Coordinates of N, CA and C in Angstrom, one line a residue:
P1 N 20.2 137.6 -87.9 CA 19.5 137.4 -86.5 C 19.2 138.8 -85.9
D2 N 18.3 138.8 -84.9 CA 18.0 140.1 -84.3 C 19.0 140.5 -83.3
I3 N 19.8 139.6 -82.8 CA 20.9 139.9 -81.9 C 22.2 139.5 -82.6
T4 N 22.9 140.5 -83.1 CA 24.2 140.2 -83.9 C 24.9 141.5 -84.1
Y5 N 25.9 141.5 -84.9 CA 26.7 142.7 -85.2 C 25.8 143.7 -85.8
S6 N 25.8 144.9 -85.2 CA 24.8 145.9 -85.5 C 24.9 146.6 -86.9
F7 N 26.1 146.5 -87.5 CA 26.3 147.2 -88.8 C 25.7 146.5 -90.0
Y8 N 25.3 145.3 -89.9 CA 24.6 144.7 -91.0 C 23.3 145.5 -91.3
N9 N 22.6 145.8 -90.3 CA 21.4 146.6 -90.6 C 21.7 148.0 -91.1
V10 N 22.8 148.6 -90.5 CA 23.2 150.0 -90.9 C 23.5 150.0 -92.4
W11 N 24.3 149.1 -92.9 CA 24.7 149.1 -94.3 C 23.5 148.8 -95.2
A12 N 22.7 147.9 -94.8 CA 21.5 147.6 -95.6 C 20.6 148.9 -95.7
E13 N 20.5 149.7 -94.7 CA 19.7 150.9 -94.8 C 20.4 152.0 -95.6
V14 N 21.8 152.0 -95.5 CA 22.5 153.0 -96.2 C 22.3 152.8 -97.7
Y15 N 22.3 151.5 -98.1 CA 22.2 151.2 -99.6 C 20.8 150.8 -100.0
R16 N 19.8 151.1 -99.0 CA 18.4 150.9 -99.3 C 18.1 149.5 -99.7
I17 N 18.6 148.6 -99.0 CA 18.4 147.2 -99.3 C 17.4 146.7 -98.3
P18 N 16.2 146.2 -98.7 CA 15.2 145.7 -97.8 C 15.8 144.5 -97.0
Y19 N 15.5 144.4 -95.7 CA 16.1 143.2 -95.0 C 15.1 142.8 -93.9
E20 N 15.4 141.6 -93.4 CA 14.5 141.1 -92.3 C 15.4 140.4 -91.3
T21 N 15.2 140.6 -90.0 CA 16.0 139.9 -89.0 C 15.1 138.9 -88.4
R22 N 15.7 137.7 -88.0 CA 15.0 136.7 -87.4 C 15.4 136.5 -85.9
P23 N 14.5 136.3 -85.0 CA 14.9 136.2 -83.6 C 15.7 135.0 -83.3
L24 N 16.7 135.1 -82.5 CA 17.5 134.0 -82.0 C 16.6 133.2 -81.1
K25 N 16.9 131.9 -80.9 CA 16.2 131.1 -79.9 C 16.4 131.6 -78.5
E26 N 15.7 131.0 -77.6 CA 15.8 131.4 -76.2 C 17.2 131.2 -75.6
D27 N 18.0 130.3 -76.2 CA 19.3 130.0 -75.7 C 20.3 130.8 -76.5
F28 N 19.8 131.7 -77.4 CA 20.7 132.6 -78.2 C 21.3 131.9 -79.4
H29 N 20.9 130.6 -79.7 CA 21.4 130.0 -80.9 C 20.5 130.4 -82.0
T30 N 21.0 130.2 -83.2 CA 20.3 130.6 -84.4 C 19.5 129.4 -84.9
D31 N 18.2 129.6 -85.3 CA 17.4 128.5 -85.8 C 17.5 128.4 -87.3
P32 N 18.1 127.4 -87.8 CA 18.3 127.3 -89.3 C 17.0 127.3 -90.0
A33 N 15.9 126.8 -89.4 CA 14.6 126.8 -90.1 C 14.1 128.2 -90.5
D34 N 14.6 129.2 -89.8 CA 14.2 130.6 -90.1 C 14.8 131.0 -91.4
Y35 N 15.7 130.3 -92.0 CA 16.4 130.8 -93.2 C 16.1 129.8 -94.4
R36 N 15.0 129.0 -94.2 CA 14.6 128.1 -95.3 C 13.4 128.7 -96.0
K37 N 13.7 129.8 -96.6 CA 12.6 130.4 -97.4 C 13.3 131.4 -98.5
D38 N 12.5 131.8 -99.4 CA 13.0 132.6 -100.5 C 13.6 133.9 -99.9
N39 N 14.7 134.3 -100.4 CA 15.4 135.6 -99.9 C 16.4 136.0 -100.9
G40 N 16.9 137.2 -100.7 CA 17.9 137.8 -101.6 C 19.3 137.6 -101.1
G41 N 19.5 136.9 -100.0 CA 20.8 136.7 -99.4 C 20.7 136.5 -97.9
V42 N 21.7 135.8 -97.3 CA 21.7 135.6 -95.9 C 23.1 136.0 -95.4
V43 N 23.0 136.7 -94.2 CA 24.3 137.1 -93.5 C 24.3 136.5 -92.1
I44 N 25.3 135.7 -91.8 CA 25.4 135.1 -90.5 C 26.8 135.3 -89.9
A45 N 26.8 135.8 -88.7 CA 28.1 135.9 -88.0 C 28.4 134.6 -87.2
N46 N 29.5 134.0 -87.4 CA 29.8 132.7 -86.8 C 31.3 132.6 -86.5
P47 N 31.7 132.8 -85.2 CA 30.8 133.0 -84.0 C 30.1 134.3 -84.0
N48 N 29.0 134.3 -83.3 CA 28.1 135.5 -83.3 C 28.6 136.5 -82.2
A49 N 28.2 137.7 -82.4 CA 28.5 138.8 -81.5 C 27.2 139.6 -81.2
P50 N 26.8 139.9 -80.0 CA 27.6 139.8 -78.8 C 27.5 138.5 -78.0
T51 N 26.8 137.5 -78.5 CA 26.5 136.3 -77.8 C 27.7 135.4 -77.6
G52 N 28.7 135.4 -78.6 CA 29.9 134.6 -78.5 C 29.6 133.1 -78.9
I53 N 28.4 132.9 -79.5 CA 28.1 131.5 -79.8 C 28.5 131.1 -81.2
Y54 N 29.1 129.9 -81.3 CA 29.5 129.3 -82.5 C 28.5 128.2 -82.9
E55 N 28.1 128.3 -84.2 CA 27.3 127.2 -84.7 C 28.2 126.3 -85.6
G56 N 28.0 125.0 -85.5 CA 28.8 124.1 -86.2 C 28.6 124.1 -87.8
L57 N 29.5 123.4 -88.5 CA 29.5 123.4 -89.9 C 28.2 122.7 -90.5
D58 N 27.6 121.8 -89.7 CA 26.3 121.2 -90.2 C 25.3 122.3 -90.3
F59 N 25.3 123.3 -89.3 CA 24.4 124.4 -89.4 C 24.6 125.2 -90.6
I60 N 25.9 125.5 -91.0 CA 26.2 126.3 -92.2 C 25.8 125.5 -93.4
R61 N 26.0 124.2 -93.4 CA 25.6 123.4 -94.6 C 24.1 123.5 -94.8
D62 N 23.3 123.5 -93.7 CA 21.9 123.6 -93.8 C 21.4 124.9 -94.4
I63 N 22.1 126.0 -94.0 CA 21.7 127.3 -94.6 C 22.1 127.3 -96.0
L64 N 23.2 126.8 -96.4 CA 23.6 126.8 -97.8 C 22.7 125.9 -98.7
D65 N 22.4 124.7 -98.2 CA 21.5 123.8 -98.9 C 20.2 124.3 -99.2
H66 N 19.6 125.1 -98.3 CA 18.3 125.7 -98.4 C 18.3 127.1 -99.1
N67 N 19.4 127.5 -99.5 CA 19.5 128.8 -100.2 C 20.4 128.8 -101.4
R68 N 20.2 127.8 -102.2 CA 21.1 127.5 -103.4 C 21.1 128.7 -104.3
D69 N 20.0 129.4 -104.4 CA 19.9 130.5 -105.4 C 20.2 131.9 -104.7
S70 N 20.7 131.9 -103.5 CA 21.1 133.1 -102.8 C 22.5 133.0 -102.3
V71 N 23.1 134.2 -102.2 CA 24.5 134.2 -101.6 C 24.4 134.2 -100.1
V72 N 25.2 133.3 -99.5 CA 25.2 133.2 -98.0 C 26.6 133.7 -97.6
I73 N 26.5 134.8 -96.8 CA 27.8 135.4 -96.3 C 28.0 134.9 -94.8
V74 N 29.1 134.3 -94.5 CA 29.4 133.9 -93.2 C 30.6 134.8 -92.7
D75 N 30.2 135.6 -91.7 CA 31.2 136.5 -91.1 C 32.0 135.8 -90.0
E76 N 33.3 135.6 -90.3 CA 34.1 134.9 -89.3 C 35.1 135.8 -88.6
A77 N 34.6 136.9 -88.2 CA 35.5 137.9 -87.5 C 36.2 137.3 -86.3
Y78 N 35.5 136.4 -85.6 CA 36.1 135.8 -84.4 C 36.5 134.4 -84.5
I79 N 36.6 133.8 -85.7 CA 36.8 132.4 -85.8 C 38.1 131.9 -85.2
D80 N 39.1 132.8 -85.2 CA 40.4 132.3 -84.7 C 40.4 132.0 -83.2
F81 N 39.3 132.5 -82.5 CA 39.3 132.3 -81.0 C 38.5 131.0 -80.7
G82 N 37.8 130.4 -81.7 CA 37.1 129.2 -81.4 C 36.2 128.8 -82.6
G83 N 36.0 127.5 -82.7 CA 35.1 127.0 -83.8 C 35.9 126.6 -85.0
E84 N 35.2 126.0 -86.0 CA 35.8 125.5 -87.2 C 35.4 126.4 -88.4
T85 N 36.4 126.8 -89.2 CA 36.1 127.7 -90.3 C 35.2 127.0 -91.4
A86 N 34.4 127.8 -92.0 CA 33.6 127.3 -93.2 C 34.4 127.4 -94.5
L87 N 35.6 127.8 -94.5 CA 36.4 127.9 -95.7 C 36.4 126.7 -96.6
P88 N 36.5 125.5 -96.1 CA 36.5 124.3 -96.9 C 35.2 124.1 -97.7
L89 N 34.1 124.7 -97.2 CA 32.8 124.5 -97.9 C 32.7 125.3 -99.2
I90 N 33.7 126.2 -99.4 CA 33.7 127.0 -100.6 C 33.8 126.1 -101.8
R91 N 34.6 125.0 -101.7 CA 34.8 124.1 -102.8 C 33.5 123.3 -103.1
E92 N 32.6 123.2 -102.1 CA 31.3 122.5 -102.3 C 30.1 123.4 -102.7
Y93 N 30.2 124.6 -102.3 CA 29.0 125.5 -102.5 C 29.5 126.8 -103.3
D94 N 28.8 127.0 -104.4 CA 29.2 128.2 -105.2 C 28.4 129.5 -104.7
N95 N 27.6 129.3 -103.7 CA 26.9 130.5 -103.1 C 27.4 131.0 -101.8
L96 N 28.6 130.5 -101.4 CA 29.2 130.9 -100.1 C 30.3 131.9 -100.2
I97 N 30.2 132.9 -99.4 CA 31.3 133.9 -99.2 C 31.6 133.9 -97.7
V98 N 32.9 133.8 -97.4 CA 33.4 133.9 -96.0 C 34.2 135.2 -95.9
V99 N 33.8 136.0 -94.9 CA 34.5 137.3 -94.7 C 35.2 137.2 -93.4
R100 N 36.4 137.9 -93.4 CA 37.2 138.0 -92.3 C 37.7 139.4 -92.0
T101 N 38.3 139.7 -90.9 CA 38.8 141.0 -90.5 C 40.1 140.8 -89.8
M102 N 41.0 141.8 -89.9 CA 42.2 141.9 -89.1 C 42.0 142.7 -87.8
S103 N 40.8 143.1 -87.5 CA 40.5 143.9 -86.4 C 40.5 143.2 -85.0
K104 N 40.4 141.8 -85.1 CA 40.3 141.1 -83.8 C 41.6 140.3 -83.5
S105 N 41.7 139.1 -84.0 CA 42.9 138.3 -83.7 C 44.2 138.9 -84.2
R106 N 44.2 139.7 -85.2 CA 45.4 140.3 -85.7 C 45.7 141.7 -85.1
A107 N 44.7 142.2 -84.3 CA 44.9 143.4 -83.5 C 45.2 144.6 -84.4
L108 N 44.6 144.7 -85.6 CA 44.8 145.9 -86.5 C 43.5 146.6 -86.7
A109 N 42.7 146.9 -85.6 CA 41.4 147.5 -85.8 C 41.5 148.8 -86.5
G110 N 42.5 149.6 -86.2 CA 42.6 151.0 -86.8 C 42.9 151.0 -88.2
M111 N 43.4 149.9 -88.8 CA 43.7 149.8 -90.2 C 42.5 149.5 -91.1
R112 N 41.5 149.0 -90.5 CA 40.2 148.7 -91.3 C 40.5 147.8 -92.4
I113 N 41.1 146.6 -92.1 CA 41.5 145.6 -93.1 C 40.5 144.5 -93.1
G114 N 39.8 144.3 -94.2 CA 38.9 143.1 -94.3 C 39.2 142.4 -95.6
Y115 N 38.8 141.1 -95.6 CA 39.0 140.3 -96.8 C 38.0 139.2 -96.9
C116 N 37.8 138.6 -98.0 CA 36.8 137.6 -98.2 C 37.3 136.5 -99.1
F117 N 36.6 135.3 -99.0 CA 36.9 134.2 -99.8 C 35.6 133.7 -100.4
G118 N 35.7 133.2 -101.7 CA 34.6 132.7 -102.4 C 35.0 132.1 -103.7
N119 N 34.1 131.6 -104.5 CA 34.5 131.1 -105.8 C 34.9 132.2 -106.7
E120 N 35.5 131.9 -107.8 CA 36.0 132.9 -108.8 C 34.9 133.8 -109.3
K121 N 33.8 133.3 -109.5 CA 32.7 134.1 -110.1 C 32.2 135.1 -109.1
L122 N 32.0 134.7 -107.8 CA 31.5 135.7 -106.8 C 32.6 136.7 -106.6
I123 N 33.8 136.4 -106.5 CA 34.9 137.3 -106.3 C 34.9 138.3 -107.4
K124 N 34.7 137.9 -108.6 CA 34.7 138.8 -109.8 C 33.6 139.8 -109.6
Y125 N 32.4 139.4 -109.2 CA 31.3 140.3 -109.0 C 31.6 141.3 -107.9
L126 N 32.3 140.9 -106.9 CA 32.7 141.8 -105.8 C 33.7 142.8 -106.3
N127 N 34.6 142.4 -107.1 CA 35.6 143.3 -107.6 C 35.0 144.3 -108.6
D128 N 34.0 143.9 -109.4 CA 33.4 144.8 -110.3 C 32.7 145.9 -109.5
V129 N 32.1 145.6 -108.4 CA 31.5 146.7 -107.6 C 32.6 147.5 -106.9
K130 N 33.6 146.9 -106.4 CA 34.7 147.6 -105.7 C 35.3 148.6 -106.6
Y131 N 35.7 148.2 -107.8 CA 36.5 149.0 -108.7 C 35.6 150.1 -109.4
S132 N 34.3 149.9 -109.3 CA 33.4 151.0 -109.8 C 33.1 152.0 -108.8
V133 N 33.4 151.8 -107.5 CA 33.2 152.7 -106.5 C 34.5 153.3 -106.0
N134 N 35.5 152.5 -105.6 CA 36.8 152.9 -105.1 C 37.8 151.9 -105.4
S135 N 38.7 152.1 -106.3 CA 39.7 151.2 -106.6 C 40.8 151.0 -105.6
Y136 N 41.0 152.1 -104.7 CA 42.0 152.1 -103.8 C 41.4 152.2 -102.3
T137 N 41.0 151.1 -101.8 CA 40.4 151.0 -100.5 C 41.3 150.9 -99.4
M138 N 42.6 150.7 -99.6 CA 43.6 150.6 -98.6 C 44.8 151.4 -98.9
N139 N 45.4 152.0 -97.9 CA 46.7 152.8 -98.1 C 47.9 151.9 -97.9
M140 N 49.1 152.4 -98.2 CA 50.3 151.6 -98.1 C 50.6 151.1 -96.7
P141 N 50.5 152.0 -95.7 CA 50.8 151.6 -94.3 C 49.9 150.4 -93.9
A142 N 48.6 150.4 -94.3 CA 47.7 149.3 -94.0 C 48.1 148.0 -94.7
L143 N 48.5 148.2 -95.9 CA 49.0 147.0 -96.7 C 50.2 146.4 -96.1
I144 N 51.2 147.2 -95.7 CA 52.4 146.7 -95.1 C 52.1 146.1 -93.7
A145 N 51.3 146.7 -92.9 CA 51.0 146.2 -91.6 C 50.2 144.9 -91.7
G146 N 49.3 144.8 -92.6 CA 48.5 143.6 -92.8 C 49.3 142.4 -93.3
R147 N 50.2 142.7 -94.2 CA 51.1 141.6 -94.7 C 52.0 141.1 -93.5
A148 N 52.6 142.0 -92.8 CA 53.4 141.7 -91.6 C 52.7 140.8 -90.6
A149 N 51.4 141.2 -90.4 CA 50.6 140.5 -89.4 C 50.3 139.0 -89.9
M150 N 50.1 138.9 -91.2 CA 49.8 137.6 -91.7 C 51.1 136.7 -91.7
E151 N 52.2 137.3 -91.9 CA 53.5 136.5 -92.0 C 54.0 136.1 -90.6
D152 N 53.6 136.8 -89.6 CA 54.1 136.5 -88.2 C 53.2 135.5 -87.5
T153 N 53.3 134.3 -88.0 CA 52.4 133.2 -87.6 C 52.7 132.9 -86.1
E154 N 53.9 132.8 -85.7 CA 54.3 132.5 -84.4 C 53.7 133.4 -83.3
Y155 N 53.8 134.7 -83.6 CA 53.2 135.7 -82.6 C 51.6 135.5 -82.6
F156 N 51.1 135.4 -83.8 CA 49.6 135.2 -83.9 C 49.1 134.0 -83.1
L157 N 49.7 132.9 -83.3 CA 49.3 131.7 -82.6 C 49.5 131.8 -81.1
D158 N 50.6 132.4 -80.7 CA 50.8 132.6 -79.2 C 49.8 133.5 -78.6
T159 N 49.5 134.6 -79.3 CA 48.5 135.6 -78.8 C 47.1 134.9 -78.7
V160 N 46.7 134.2 -79.7 CA 45.3 133.6 -79.7 C 45.3 132.5 -78.6
N161 N 46.3 131.8 -78.4 CA 46.4 130.8 -77.4 C 46.3 131.4 -76.0
R162 N 47.0 132.5 -75.8 CA 46.9 133.2 -74.5 C 45.5 133.8 -74.2
V163 N 44.9 134.3 -75.3 CA 43.5 134.8 -75.1 C 42.6 133.6 -74.7
R164 N 42.7 132.5 -75.3 CA 41.9 131.3 -75.0 C 42.1 130.9 -73.5
Q165 N 43.4 130.8 -73.1 CA 43.7 130.4 -71.8 C 43.1 131.4 -70.7
T166 N 43.3 132.7 -71.0 CA 42.8 133.7 -70.1 C 41.3 133.7 -70.1
R167 N 40.7 133.4 -71.2 CA 39.2 133.3 -71.3 C 38.7 132.2 -70.4
A168 N 39.4 131.0 -70.5 CA 39.0 129.9 -69.7 C 39.1 130.2 -68.2
W169 N 40.1 130.9 -67.8 CA 40.3 131.2 -66.4 C 39.2 132.2 -66.0
T170 N 38.9 133.2 -66.8 CA 37.9 134.2 -66.5 C 36.5 133.6 -66.4
A171 N 36.2 132.7 -67.3 CA 35.0 132.0 -67.3 C 34.8 131.2 -66.0
A172 N 35.8 130.5 -65.6 CA 35.8 129.7 -64.3 C 35.5 130.6 -63.1
E173 N 36.2 131.8 -63.1 CA 36.0 132.7 -62.0 C 34.6 133.3 -62.0
L174 N 34.0 133.6 -63.2 CA 32.7 134.1 -63.3 C 31.7 133.0 -62.8
T175 N 31.9 131.8 -63.1 CA 31.1 130.7 -62.6 C 31.1 130.6 -61.1
K176 N 32.2 130.8 -60.5 CA 32.3 130.8 -59.0 C 31.4 132.0 -58.4
L177 N 31.3 133.1 -59.2 CA 30.5 134.2 -58.7 C 29.0 134.1 -59.1
G178 N 28.7 133.0 -59.7 CA 27.2 132.8 -60.0 C 26.8 133.2 -61.4
F179 N 27.7 133.7 -62.2 CA 27.4 134.2 -63.6 C 27.1 132.9 -64.4
T180 N 26.2 133.1 -65.4 CA 25.9 132.1 -66.4 C 26.2 132.6 -67.8
Y181 N 26.6 131.7 -68.7 CA 27.0 132.1 -70.0 C 27.0 130.9 -70.9
N182 N 26.9 131.1 -72.2 CA 27.0 130.0 -73.2 C 28.5 129.8 -73.4
D183 N 28.9 128.7 -73.9 CA 30.3 128.4 -74.2 C 30.9 129.4 -75.1
P184 N 31.8 130.3 -74.6 CA 32.3 131.4 -75.4 C 33.3 130.9 -76.4
Q185 N 33.2 131.4 -77.6 CA 34.1 131.0 -78.7 C 34.7 132.3 -79.3
T186 N 34.8 133.3 -78.6 CA 35.3 134.6 -79.0 C 36.3 135.2 -78.0
N187 N 36.7 136.4 -78.3 CA 37.7 137.0 -77.3 C 36.9 137.8 -76.3
F188 N 35.7 137.4 -76.0 CA 34.9 138.0 -74.9 C 33.9 137.0 -74.4
I189 N 33.3 137.2 -73.2 CA 32.3 136.4 -72.6 C 31.0 137.1 -72.4
F190 N 29.9 136.6 -72.9 CA 28.6 137.2 -72.8 C 27.9 136.6 -71.6
A191 N 28.0 137.2 -70.5 CA 27.6 136.6 -69.2 C 26.4 137.3 -68.5
K192 N 25.6 136.5 -67.8 CA 24.5 137.1 -67.0 C 24.8 137.0 -65.6
P193 N 24.7 138.1 -64.8 CA 25.0 138.1 -63.4 C 24.0 137.3 -62.6
P194 N 24.4 136.8 -61.5 CA 23.4 136.1 -60.6 C 22.3 137.0 -60.1
A195 N 21.1 136.5 -59.9 CA 20.1 137.2 -59.2 C 20.5 137.4 -57.7
P196 N 20.1 138.6 -57.2 CA 19.4 139.7 -57.7 C 20.2 140.8 -58.3
C197 N 21.4 140.5 -58.7 CA 22.3 141.5 -59.3 C 21.7 142.1 -60.6
D198 N 21.9 143.4 -60.8 CA 21.5 144.1 -62.0 C 22.7 144.3 -62.9
A199 N 22.6 143.9 -64.2 CA 23.7 144.0 -65.1 C 24.1 145.5 -65.3
K200 N 23.1 146.4 -65.4 CA 23.4 147.8 -65.6 C 24.1 148.4 -64.4
E201 N 23.7 148.0 -63.2 CA 24.4 148.5 -62.0 C 25.8 148.1 -61.9
I202 N 26.0 146.8 -62.3 CA 27.4 146.3 -62.3 C 28.2 147.0 -63.4
F203 N 27.7 147.2 -64.5 CA 28.3 148.0 -65.6 C 28.8 149.4 -65.1
E204 N 27.8 150.1 -64.5 CA 28.1 151.4 -64.0 C 29.2 151.4 -62.9
A205 N 29.1 150.4 -62.0 CA 30.1 150.3 -60.9 C 31.5 150.0 -61.4
L206 N 31.6 149.1 -62.4 CA 32.8 148.8 -63.0 C 33.4 150.0 -63.7
K207 N 32.5 150.8 -64.4 CA 33.0 152.0 -65.1 C 33.5 153.0 -64.1
E208 N 32.9 153.2 -63.0 CA 33.4 154.1 -61.9 C 34.8 153.6 -61.5
A209 N 35.1 152.3 -61.5 CA 36.4 151.8 -61.1 C 37.4 151.8 -62.2
G210 N 37.0 152.4 -63.4 CA 37.9 152.4 -64.5 C 38.0 151.2 -65.3
I211 N 37.0 150.3 -65.1 CA 37.0 149.0 -65.9 C 35.8 149.1 -66.8
Y212 N 36.0 148.9 -68.1 CA 34.9 149.0 -69.1 C 34.5 147.6 -69.7
V213 N 33.3 147.3 -69.5 CA 32.7 146.2 -70.2 C 31.5 146.8 -71.0
R214 N 30.8 146.0 -71.7 CA 29.7 146.5 -72.5 C 28.3 146.0 -72.0
H215 N 27.4 146.9 -71.9 CA 26.0 146.6 -71.5 C 25.1 147.1 -72.6
F216 N 24.2 146.2 -73.1 CA 23.3 146.6 -74.1 C 21.9 146.7 -73.6
D217 N 21.4 148.0 -73.6 CA 20.0 148.2 -73.1 C 19.0 147.9 -74.1
K218 N 18.9 146.6 -74.4 CA 17.9 146.1 -75.4 C 17.2 144.9 -74.9
P219 N 16.0 144.7 -75.4 CA 15.2 143.5 -74.9 C 16.0 142.2 -75.1
R220 N 15.8 141.3 -74.1 CA 16.4 140.0 -74.1 C 17.8 140.0 -73.6
I221 N 18.6 141.1 -73.9 CA 20.0 141.0 -73.5 C 20.4 142.1 -72.5
R222 N 19.4 142.8 -72.0 CA 19.8 143.9 -71.0 C 20.3 143.4 -69.7
E223 N 20.1 142.1 -69.4 CA 20.6 141.5 -68.2 C 22.0 140.8 -68.4
Y224 N 22.6 141.1 -69.5 CA 23.9 140.5 -69.8 C 25.0 141.5 -69.9
L225 N 26.2 141.1 -69.7 CA 27.4 141.9 -69.9 C 28.3 141.3 -70.9
R226 N 28.9 142.0 -71.8 CA 29.9 141.5 -72.7 C 31.3 141.9 -72.1
I227 N 32.0 140.9 -71.8 CA 33.3 141.1 -71.1 C 34.5 140.7 -72.0
S228 N 35.2 141.7 -72.5 CA 36.3 141.4 -73.3 C 37.5 140.8 -72.5
I229 N 38.2 140.0 -73.2 CA 39.4 139.3 -72.5 C 40.6 140.1 -72.7
G230 N 41.2 140.5 -71.6 CA 42.5 141.3 -71.7 C 43.7 140.4 -71.2
T231 N 44.7 141.0 -70.7 CA 45.8 140.3 -70.2 C 45.4 139.6 -68.9
D232 N 46.3 138.7 -68.4 CA 46.0 138.0 -67.1 C 45.9 139.0 -66.0
D233 N 46.8 140.0 -66.0 CA 46.7 141.0 -64.9 C 45.4 141.8 -65.0
E234 N 45.0 142.2 -66.2 CA 43.8 143.0 -66.4 C 42.6 142.2 -65.9
M235 N 42.5 140.9 -66.2 CA 41.4 140.1 -65.9 C 41.3 139.8 -64.4
L236 N 42.5 139.7 -63.8 CA 42.6 139.5 -62.3 C 42.0 140.7 -61.6
M237 N 42.4 141.9 -62.1 CA 41.9 143.1 -61.6 C 40.4 143.2 -61.7
F238 N 39.9 142.8 -62.9 CA 38.5 142.8 -63.2 C 37.7 141.9 -62.2
I239 N 38.2 140.7 -62.0 CA 37.5 139.7 -61.2 C 37.5 140.2 -59.7
N240 N 38.6 140.7 -59.3 CA 38.7 141.2 -57.9 C 37.8 142.4 -57.7
T241 N 37.7 143.3 -58.6 CA 36.8 144.4 -58.5 C 35.3 144.0 -58.6
L242 N 35.1 143.0 -59.5 CA 33.7 142.5 -59.6 C 33.3 141.8 -58.3
K243 N 34.2 141.1 -57.6 CA 33.8 140.5 -56.3 C 33.3 141.5 -55.3
G244 N 34.0 142.6 -55.3 CA 33.7 143.7 -54.4 C 32.3 144.3 -54.7
I245 N 32.1 144.5 -56.0 CA 30.8 145.1 -56.4 C 29.6 144.2 -56.1
I246 N 29.8 142.9 -56.3 CA 28.7 141.9 -56.1 C 28.5 141.8 -54.6
K247 N 29.5 141.8 -53.8 CA 29.3 141.8 -52.3 C 28.6 143.0 -51.8
K248 N 28.8 144.2 -52.4 CA 28.2 145.4 -52.0 C 26.8 145.6 -52.5
K249 N 26.6 145.2 -53.8 CA 25.3 145.5 -54.4 C 24.3 144.4 -54.5
C250 N 24.8 143.2 -54.3 CA 23.9 142.0 -54.5 C 23.7 141.2 -53.2

């Protein structure tokens, strides 16, 4: 899609792989019809970033059914925060790869730990490439930290649940302030300020107050803010500061 994780394009260009991006619909959902044509592969983030939108498994099935001769990569970096994983579909489709990261729900961004799921044949192909380039992609501290994070299920579930609860509270407060957004299924909310508020002005005002959100100066999304979900205290401070900014600037 034209609005998604930016590094897909970067890596394609680094390895000189021709690629094409398809525009999201007006509501920022992905149109499956755009992917019903010959191609060398499909990459879809689900839930997507920065929109936070999750497409259901019927959508994923449609992509897989219309691309039987191509590999379909579903990036589930944010799946723990909302939505249903596509992992069960691996048993039905031999062209599906599901990729995950420990940078989000496992809070190990600095370790750069990623992993993927697929059928035996596809994983063998990936390993052939991996071992021909770099057999040792992770150091021992990263391996130990990653294993510990996966084993501590109780902490993981508690953390994800708290993020979801705080996200729901933040979304409700944003609604009271006139913000609009799609149903967020990530650890952030992609929200549009009420008119006549300007997203960039709010971004700058929050920055001056020591609160950082993301603003993308790009067509179609320059009037939106990506608001990451922090602790309850952090989000309360954010909302209170935001109220003052809106009162002053809007």
